[in-house]
mmCIF file of C-alpha atoms in Angstrom:
data_model
loop_
_atom_site.group_PDB
_atom_site.id
_atom_site.type_symbol
_atom_site.label_atom_id
_atom_site.label_comp_id
_atom_site.label_asym_id
_atom_site.label_seq_id
_atom_site.Cartn_x
_atom_site.Cartn_y
_atom_site.Cartn_z
ATOM 1 C CA UNK A 1 -0.087 0.123 -0.146
ATOM 2 C CA UNK A 2 1.214 3.499 -0.946
ATOM 3 C CA UNK A 3 0.831 6.538 1.465
ATOM 4 C CA UNK A 4 -1.779 8.108 -1.158
ATOM 5 C CA UNK A 5 -3.556 4.719 -1.152
ATOM 6 C CA UNK A 6 -3.504 4.924 2.912
ATOM 7 C CA UNK A 7 -4.898 8.502 3.445
ATOM 8 C CA UNK A 8 -7.597 7.742 0.487
ATOM 9 C CA UNK A 9 -8.503 4.567 2.691
ATOM 10 C CA UNK A 10 -7.772 5.261 5.970
ATOM 11 C CA UNK A 11 -7.679 8.730 6.843
ATOM 12 C CA UNK A 12 -11.094 10.287 7.398
ATOM 13 C CA UNK A 13 -12.019 12.957 4.701
ATOM 14 C CA UNK A 14 -12.047 16.199 6.858
ATOM 15 C CA UNK A 15 -8.850 15.123 7.825
ATOM 16 C CA UNK A 16 -6.749 14.288 4.704
ATOM 17 C CA UNK A 17 -6.320 18.098 4.086
ATOM 18 C CA UNK A 18 -4.313 18.106 7.430
ATOM 19 C CA UNK A 19 -2.627 15.128 6.451
ATOM 20 C CA UNK A 20 -1.808 16.618 3.201
ATOM 21 C CA UNK A 21 -0.257 19.587 4.845
ATOM 22 C CA UNK A 22 1.900 17.772 7.275
ATOM 23 C CA UNK A 23 3.495 15.272 4.134
ATOM 24 C CA UNK A 24 4.250 18.386 2.201
ATOM 25 C CA UNK A 25 6.257 19.886 4.960
ATOM 26 C CA UNK A 26 8.117 16.650 5.807
ATOM 27 C CA UNK A 27 8.878 16.676 1.865
ATOM 28 C CA UNK A 28 10.102 20.290 1.940
ATOM 29 C CA UNK A 29 11.981 19.895 5.241
ATOM 30 C CA UNK A 30 13.662 16.274 5.014
ATOM 31 C CA UNK A 31 13.785 15.872 1.090
ATOM 32 C CA UNK A 32 16.029 12.961 2.006
ATOM 33 C CA UNK A 33 13.562 11.037 4.231
ATOM 34 C CA UNK A 34 12.026 8.380 2.564
ATOM 35 C CA UNK A 35 7.983 8.352 3.105
ATOM 36 C CA UNK A 36 6.626 4.691 3.013
ATOM 37 C CA UNK A 37 4.225 2.793 4.978
ATOM 38 C CA UNK A 38 5.525 0.973 8.070
ATOM 39 C CA UNK A 39 4.039 -0.669 10.946
ATOM 40 C CA UNK A 40 0.517 0.227 9.081
ATOM 41 C CA UNK A 41 1.192 3.703 9.217
ATOM 42 C CA UNK A 42 3.106 6.640 7.190
ATOM 43 C CA UNK A 43 6.662 6.901 7.986
ATOM 44 C CA UNK A 44 9.328 9.094 7.357
ATOM 45 C CA UNK A 45 13.248 7.950 8.016
ATOM 46 C CA UNK A 46 16.607 7.510 6.316
ATOM 47 C CA UNK A 47 18.647 5.219 8.369
ATOM 48 C CA UNK A 48 16.100 4.935 11.067
ATOM 49 C CA UNK A 49 12.623 6.203 11.166
ATOM 50 C CA UNK A 50 12.531 10.279 12.334
ATOM 51 C CA UNK A 51 8.636 10.794 12.333
ATOM 52 C CA UNK A 52 5.222 9.220 11.308
ATOM 53 C CA UNK A 53 1.819 10.347 11.051
ATOM 54 C CA UNK A 54 -1.167 8.523 13.019
ATOM 55 C CA UNK A 55 -4.443 9.237 12.124
ATOM 56 C CA UNK A 56 -7.281 9.155 14.592
ATOM 57 C CA UNK A 57 -11.039 9.686 14.608
ATOM 58 C CA UNK A 58 -10.801 13.203 15.573
ATOM 59 C CA UNK A 59 -7.166 14.530 14.406
ATOM 60 C CA UNK A 60 -3.808 13.147 13.660
ATOM 61 C CA UNK A 61 -0.667 12.863 15.586
ATOM 62 C CA UNK A 62 2.600 13.277 14.321
ATOM 63 C CA UNK A 63 5.302 11.321 16.224
ATOM 64 C CA UNK A 64 9.090 12.058 16.062
ATOM 65 C CA UNK A 65 11.050 9.201 17.426
ATOM 66 C CA UNK A 66 13.609 11.288 19.404
ATOM 67 C CA UNK A 67 11.334 14.094 20.248
ATOM 68 C CA UNK A 68 12.367 13.827 23.913
ATOM 69 C CA UNK A 69 15.673 15.030 22.923
ATOM 70 C CA UNK A 70 14.366 18.296 21.269
ATOM 71 C CA UNK A 71 14.278 21.745 22.189
ATOM 72 C CA UNK A 72 10.735 22.564 22.449
ATOM 73 C CA UNK A 73 10.148 26.405 22.336
ATOM 74 C CA UNK A 74 6.823 26.036 21.221
ATOM 75 C CA UNK A 75 5.773 23.850 23.882
ATOM 76 C CA UNK A 76 3.493 21.506 21.439
ATOM 77 C CA UNK A 77 5.249 18.157 22.151
ATOM 78 C CA UNK A 78 3.184 15.642 24.052
ATOM 79 C CA UNK A 79 4.339 12.142 25.464
ATOM 80 C CA UNK A 80 6.100 10.498 28.838
ATOM 81 C CA UNK A 81 8.007 7.971 27.048
ATOM 82 C CA UNK A 82 11.632 7.593 26.834
ATOM 83 C CA UNK A 83 12.354 8.958 23.345
ATOM 84 C CA UNK A 84 9.041 9.619 21.609
ATOM 85 C CA UNK A 85 7.304 12.973 21.362
ATOM 86 C CA UNK A 86 4.141 13.952 19.425
ATOM 87 C CA UNK A 87 2.082 16.798 18.162
ATOM 88 C CA UNK A 88 -1.491 16.456 18.024
ATOM 89 C CA UNK A 89 -3.750 18.297 15.264
ATOM 90 C CA UNK A 90 -7.103 18.285 14.758
ATOM 91 C CA UNK A 91 -7.837 20.837 12.154
ATOM 92 C CA UNK A 92 -5.700 22.564 9.304
ATOM 93 C CA UNK A 93 -5.907 25.576 11.492
ATOM 94 C CA UNK A 94 -3.863 23.844 14.199
ATOM 95 C CA UNK A 95 -0.815 23.176 12.280
ATOM 96 C CA UNK A 96 1.529 25.756 13.205
ATOM 97 C CA UNK A 97 4.057 25.189 10.270
ATOM 98 C CA UNK A 98 6.985 27.195 11.658
ATOM 99 C CA UNK A 99 7.023 25.015 14.840
ATOM 100 C CA UNK A 100 6.399 21.730 12.805
ATOM 101 C CA UNK A 101 9.601 22.761 10.569
ATOM 102 C CA UNK A 102 11.509 23.425 13.590
ATOM 103 C CA UNK A 103 10.733 20.004 14.931
ATOM 104 C CA UNK A 104 11.298 17.830 11.486
ATOM 105 C CA UNK A 105 14.759 19.745 11.073
ATOM 106 C CA UNK A 106 15.755 18.784 14.890
ATOM 107 C CA UNK A 107 14.651 14.873 13.823
ATOM 108 C CA UNK A 108 16.957 15.247 10.797
ATOM 109 C CA UNK A 109 19.569 16.680 12.854
ATOM 110 C CA UNK A 110 19.083 13.756 15.463
ATOM 111 C CA UNK A 111 19.262 11.112 12.535
ATOM 112 C CA UNK A 112 22.231 12.056 11.475
ATOM 113 C CA UNK A 113 24.184 11.558 14.749
#
């Protein structure tokens, strides 16, 4: 299954523009990261997974594998695990492109270490 097929079949129609905007930001900010379905969801990575998109009933979550190590000047990261953190979004207007770009750049940098 491709990511496009996943979005058409697994993401609620009202959330598709939001998922599309996040995908576009990922491609622009992390062009070397490969986009693929892994563990049943869209995942981005090169050496290792760096980020993923998880759709839900009322919104989406954008997860970052090393999010616990990020500087979080926008205080949007959520989660309590040792490594991963996520940003929860309910509608396109919730997407802070500046903050998301900031997080994606950190994910790419940490992947290179």
